[in-house]
XYZ file of N, CA, C and O in Angstrom:
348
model
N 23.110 -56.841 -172.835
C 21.829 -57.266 -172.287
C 20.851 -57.518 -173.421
O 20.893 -56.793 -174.415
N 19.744 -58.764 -173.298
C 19.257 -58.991 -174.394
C 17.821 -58.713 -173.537
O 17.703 -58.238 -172.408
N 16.606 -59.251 -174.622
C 15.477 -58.545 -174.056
C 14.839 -59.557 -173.935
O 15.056 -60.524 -174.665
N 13.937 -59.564 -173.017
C 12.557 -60.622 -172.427
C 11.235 -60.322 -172.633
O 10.790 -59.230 -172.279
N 10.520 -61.189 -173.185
C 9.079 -61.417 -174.049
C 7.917 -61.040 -172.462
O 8.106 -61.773 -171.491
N 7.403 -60.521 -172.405
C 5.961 -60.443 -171.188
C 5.056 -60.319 -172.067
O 4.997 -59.670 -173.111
N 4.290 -61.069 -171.495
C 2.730 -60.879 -172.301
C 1.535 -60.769 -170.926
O 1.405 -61.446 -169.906
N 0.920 -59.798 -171.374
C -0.102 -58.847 -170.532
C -1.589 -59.008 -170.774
O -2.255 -58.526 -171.690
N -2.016 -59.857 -169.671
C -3.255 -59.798 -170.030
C -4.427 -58.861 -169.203
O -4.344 -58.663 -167.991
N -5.470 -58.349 -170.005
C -5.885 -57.194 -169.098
C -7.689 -58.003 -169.200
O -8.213 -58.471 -170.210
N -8.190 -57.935 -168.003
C -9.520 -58.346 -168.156
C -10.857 -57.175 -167.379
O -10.735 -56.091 -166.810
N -11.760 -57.804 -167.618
C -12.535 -57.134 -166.849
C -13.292 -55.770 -167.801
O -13.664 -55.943 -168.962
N -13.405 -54.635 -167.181
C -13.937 -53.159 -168.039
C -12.893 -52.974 -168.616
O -12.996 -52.413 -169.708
N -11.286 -53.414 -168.068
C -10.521 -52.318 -168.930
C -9.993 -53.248 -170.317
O -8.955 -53.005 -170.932
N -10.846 -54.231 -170.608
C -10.347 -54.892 -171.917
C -11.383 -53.869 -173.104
O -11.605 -54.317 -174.229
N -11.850 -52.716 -172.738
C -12.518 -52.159 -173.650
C -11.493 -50.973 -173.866
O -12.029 -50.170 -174.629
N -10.661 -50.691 -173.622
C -9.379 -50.066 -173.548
C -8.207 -50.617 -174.050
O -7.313 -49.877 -174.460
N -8.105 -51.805 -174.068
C -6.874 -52.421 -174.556
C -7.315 -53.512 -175.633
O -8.416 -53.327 -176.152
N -6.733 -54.392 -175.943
C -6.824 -55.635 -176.608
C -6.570 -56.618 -175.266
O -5.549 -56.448 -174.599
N -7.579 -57.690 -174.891
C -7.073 -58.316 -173.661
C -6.142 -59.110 -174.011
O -6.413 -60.269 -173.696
N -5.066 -58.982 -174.576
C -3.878 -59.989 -174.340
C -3.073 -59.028 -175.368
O -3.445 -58.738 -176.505
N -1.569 -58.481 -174.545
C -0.743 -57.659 -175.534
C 0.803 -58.439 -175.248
O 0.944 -59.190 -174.284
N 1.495 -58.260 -175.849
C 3.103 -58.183 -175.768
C 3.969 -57.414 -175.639
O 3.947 -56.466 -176.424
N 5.066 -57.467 -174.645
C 5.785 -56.631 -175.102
C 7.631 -57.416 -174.962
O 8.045 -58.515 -174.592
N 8.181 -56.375 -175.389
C 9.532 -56.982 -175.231
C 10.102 -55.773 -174.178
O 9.606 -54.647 -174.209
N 10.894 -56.033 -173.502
C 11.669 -55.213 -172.341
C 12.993 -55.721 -171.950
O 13.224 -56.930 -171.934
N 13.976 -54.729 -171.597
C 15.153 -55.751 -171.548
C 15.635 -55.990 -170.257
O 15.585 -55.443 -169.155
N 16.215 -57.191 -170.862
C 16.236 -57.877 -170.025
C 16.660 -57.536 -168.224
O 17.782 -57.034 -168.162
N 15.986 -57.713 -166.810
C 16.464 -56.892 -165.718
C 15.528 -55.737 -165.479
O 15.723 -54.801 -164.703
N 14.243 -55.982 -166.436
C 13.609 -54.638 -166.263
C 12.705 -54.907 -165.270
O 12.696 -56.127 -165.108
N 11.843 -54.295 -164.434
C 10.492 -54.398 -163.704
C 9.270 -53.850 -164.105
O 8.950 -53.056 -164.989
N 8.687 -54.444 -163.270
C 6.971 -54.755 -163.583
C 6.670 -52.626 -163.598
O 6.090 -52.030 -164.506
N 7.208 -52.037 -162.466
C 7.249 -50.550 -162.664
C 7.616 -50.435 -164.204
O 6.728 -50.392 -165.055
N 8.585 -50.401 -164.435
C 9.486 -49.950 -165.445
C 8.263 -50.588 -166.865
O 7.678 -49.738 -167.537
N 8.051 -51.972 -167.120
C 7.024 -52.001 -167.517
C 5.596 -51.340 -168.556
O 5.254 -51.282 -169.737
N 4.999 -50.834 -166.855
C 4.083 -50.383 -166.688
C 4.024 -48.974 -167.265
O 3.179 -48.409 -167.959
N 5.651 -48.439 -166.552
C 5.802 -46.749 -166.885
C 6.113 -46.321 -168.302
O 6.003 -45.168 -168.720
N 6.555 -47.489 -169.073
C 6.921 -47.345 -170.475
C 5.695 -47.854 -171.316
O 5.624 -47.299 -172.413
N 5.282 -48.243 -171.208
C 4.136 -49.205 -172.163
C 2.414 -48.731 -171.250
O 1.439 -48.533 -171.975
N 2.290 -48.630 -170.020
C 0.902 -48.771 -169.517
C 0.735 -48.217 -168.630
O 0.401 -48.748 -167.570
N 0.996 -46.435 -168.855
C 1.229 -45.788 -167.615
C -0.400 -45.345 -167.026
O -0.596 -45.014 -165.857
N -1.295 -45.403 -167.894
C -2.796 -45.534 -167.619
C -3.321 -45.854 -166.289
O -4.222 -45.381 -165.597
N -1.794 -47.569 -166.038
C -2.399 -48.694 -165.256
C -1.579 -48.376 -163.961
O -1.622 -49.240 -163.085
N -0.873 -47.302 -163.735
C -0.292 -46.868 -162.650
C -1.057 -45.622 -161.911
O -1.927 -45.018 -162.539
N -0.688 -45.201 -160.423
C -0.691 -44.285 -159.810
C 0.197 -43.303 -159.665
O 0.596 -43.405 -158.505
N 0.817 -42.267 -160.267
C 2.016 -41.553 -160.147
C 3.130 -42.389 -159.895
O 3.936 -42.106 -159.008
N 3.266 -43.661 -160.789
C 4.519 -44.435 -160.512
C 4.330 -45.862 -159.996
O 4.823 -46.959 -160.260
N 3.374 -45.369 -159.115
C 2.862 -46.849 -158.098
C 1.490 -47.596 -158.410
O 0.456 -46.977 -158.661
N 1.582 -49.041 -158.369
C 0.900 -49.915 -158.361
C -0.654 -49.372 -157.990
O -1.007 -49.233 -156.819
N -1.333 -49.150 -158.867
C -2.695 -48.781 -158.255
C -3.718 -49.454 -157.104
O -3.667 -50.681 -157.014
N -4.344 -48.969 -156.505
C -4.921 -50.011 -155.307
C -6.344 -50.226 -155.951
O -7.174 -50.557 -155.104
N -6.758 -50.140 -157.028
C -7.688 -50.726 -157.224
C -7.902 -51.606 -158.610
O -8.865 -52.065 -159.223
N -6.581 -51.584 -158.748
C -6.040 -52.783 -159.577
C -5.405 -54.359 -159.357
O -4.234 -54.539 -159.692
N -5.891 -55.059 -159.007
C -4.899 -56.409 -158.520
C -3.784 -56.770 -160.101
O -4.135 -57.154 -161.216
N -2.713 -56.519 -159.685
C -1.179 -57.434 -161.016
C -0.974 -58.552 -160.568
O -0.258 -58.621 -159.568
N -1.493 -59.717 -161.113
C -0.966 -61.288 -160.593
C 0.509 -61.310 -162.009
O 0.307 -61.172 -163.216
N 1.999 -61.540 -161.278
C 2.687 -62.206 -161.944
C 2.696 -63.506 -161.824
O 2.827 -64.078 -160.742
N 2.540 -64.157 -163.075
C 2.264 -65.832 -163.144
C 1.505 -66.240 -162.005
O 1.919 -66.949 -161.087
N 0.604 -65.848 -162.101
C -0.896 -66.018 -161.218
C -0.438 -65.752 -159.580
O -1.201 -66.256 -158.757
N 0.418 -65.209 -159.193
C 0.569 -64.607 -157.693
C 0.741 -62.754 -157.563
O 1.239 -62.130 -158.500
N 0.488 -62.384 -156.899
C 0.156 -61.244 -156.514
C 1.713 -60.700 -156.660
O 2.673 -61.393 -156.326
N 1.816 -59.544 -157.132
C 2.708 -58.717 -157.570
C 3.154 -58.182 -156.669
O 4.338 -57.846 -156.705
N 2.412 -57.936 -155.627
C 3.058 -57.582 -154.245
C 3.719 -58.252 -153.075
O 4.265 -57.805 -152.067
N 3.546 -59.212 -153.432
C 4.369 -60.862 -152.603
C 5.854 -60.790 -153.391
O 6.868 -61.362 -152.993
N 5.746 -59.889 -154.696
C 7.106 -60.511 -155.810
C 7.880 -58.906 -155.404
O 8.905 -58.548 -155.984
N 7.347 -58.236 -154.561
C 8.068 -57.188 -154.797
C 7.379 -55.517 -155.876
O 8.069 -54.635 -156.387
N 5.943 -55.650 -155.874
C 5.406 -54.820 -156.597
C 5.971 -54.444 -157.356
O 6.476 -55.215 -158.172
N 6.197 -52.692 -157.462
C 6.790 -52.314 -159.291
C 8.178 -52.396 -159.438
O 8.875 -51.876 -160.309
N 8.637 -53.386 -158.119
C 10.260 -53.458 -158.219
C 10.328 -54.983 -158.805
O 11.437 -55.436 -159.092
N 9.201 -55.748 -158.980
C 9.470 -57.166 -159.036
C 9.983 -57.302 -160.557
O 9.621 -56.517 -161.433
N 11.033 -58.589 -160.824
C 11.960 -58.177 -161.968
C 11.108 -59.181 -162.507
O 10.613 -60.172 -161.969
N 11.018 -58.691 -163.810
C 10.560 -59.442 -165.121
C 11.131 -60.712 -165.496
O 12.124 -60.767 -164.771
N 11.111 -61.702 -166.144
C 11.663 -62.773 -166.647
C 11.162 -63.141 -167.987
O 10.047 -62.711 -168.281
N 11.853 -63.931 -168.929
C 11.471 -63.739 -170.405
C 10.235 -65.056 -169.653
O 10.381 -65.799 -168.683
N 9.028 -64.877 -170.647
C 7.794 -65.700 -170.175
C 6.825 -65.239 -169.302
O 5.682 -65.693 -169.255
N 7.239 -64.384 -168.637
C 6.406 -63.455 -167.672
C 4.987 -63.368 -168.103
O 4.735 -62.924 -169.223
N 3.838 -63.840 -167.134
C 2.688 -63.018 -167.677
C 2.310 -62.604 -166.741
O 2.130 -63.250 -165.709
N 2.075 -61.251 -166.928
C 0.961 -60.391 -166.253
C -0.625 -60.320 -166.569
O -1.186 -60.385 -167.663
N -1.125 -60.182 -165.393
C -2.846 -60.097 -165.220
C -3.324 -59.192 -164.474
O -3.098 -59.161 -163.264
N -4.061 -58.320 -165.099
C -4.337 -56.981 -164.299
C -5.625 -57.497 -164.236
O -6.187 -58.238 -165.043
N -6.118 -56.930 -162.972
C -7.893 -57.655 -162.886
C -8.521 -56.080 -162.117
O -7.903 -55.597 -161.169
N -9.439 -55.594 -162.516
C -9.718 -54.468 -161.649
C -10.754 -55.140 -160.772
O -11.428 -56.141 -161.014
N -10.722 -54.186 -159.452
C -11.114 -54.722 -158.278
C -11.768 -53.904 -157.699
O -11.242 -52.864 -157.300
N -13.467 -54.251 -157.452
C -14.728 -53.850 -157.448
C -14.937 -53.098 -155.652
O -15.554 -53.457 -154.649
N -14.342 -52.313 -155.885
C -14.471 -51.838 -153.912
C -16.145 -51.034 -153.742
O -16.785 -50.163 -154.333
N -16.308 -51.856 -152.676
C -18.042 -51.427 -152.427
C -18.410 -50.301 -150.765
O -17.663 -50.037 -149.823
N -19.359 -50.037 -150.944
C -19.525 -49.494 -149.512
C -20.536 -49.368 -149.211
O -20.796 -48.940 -148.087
């Protein structure tokens, strides 16, 4: 198995936390969980997709692809956008 390039872009408050645009390499077959749990466990909930985080893979919602099961592909970009809940 060889490995696949994702590049991660993070916007919003939490680019004061990261660099807004990172890389990583993962191999190949891995998921957006797997990911997250190795490199950006910050950006998780005990494992799971946070709900006040939106993940667009290649600009569609991460949860249409299968959330932290959705499989990576070399080119992949991720976009974490945090999401302003009011009351």
């Amino acid at each position: 198995m060889g490995l696949v390039r994702v590049q991660v872009v993070i916007t919003g408050p939490l680019k004061k936390n990261y660099r807004s645009k990172l890389t990583f390499d993962v191999r190949d077959g891995a998921t957006l969980g797997e990911l997250l749990s190795d490199s950006l466990k910050e950006l998780l909930n005990g494992g799971s997709l946070r709900n006040d985080l939106l993940y667009l893979l290649n600009g569609v919602d991460a949860a249409v692809k299968g959330g932290e099961k959705a499989q990576l592909l070399d080119g992949d970009v991720l976009t974490i956008v945090p999401i302003a809940h009011g009351g």
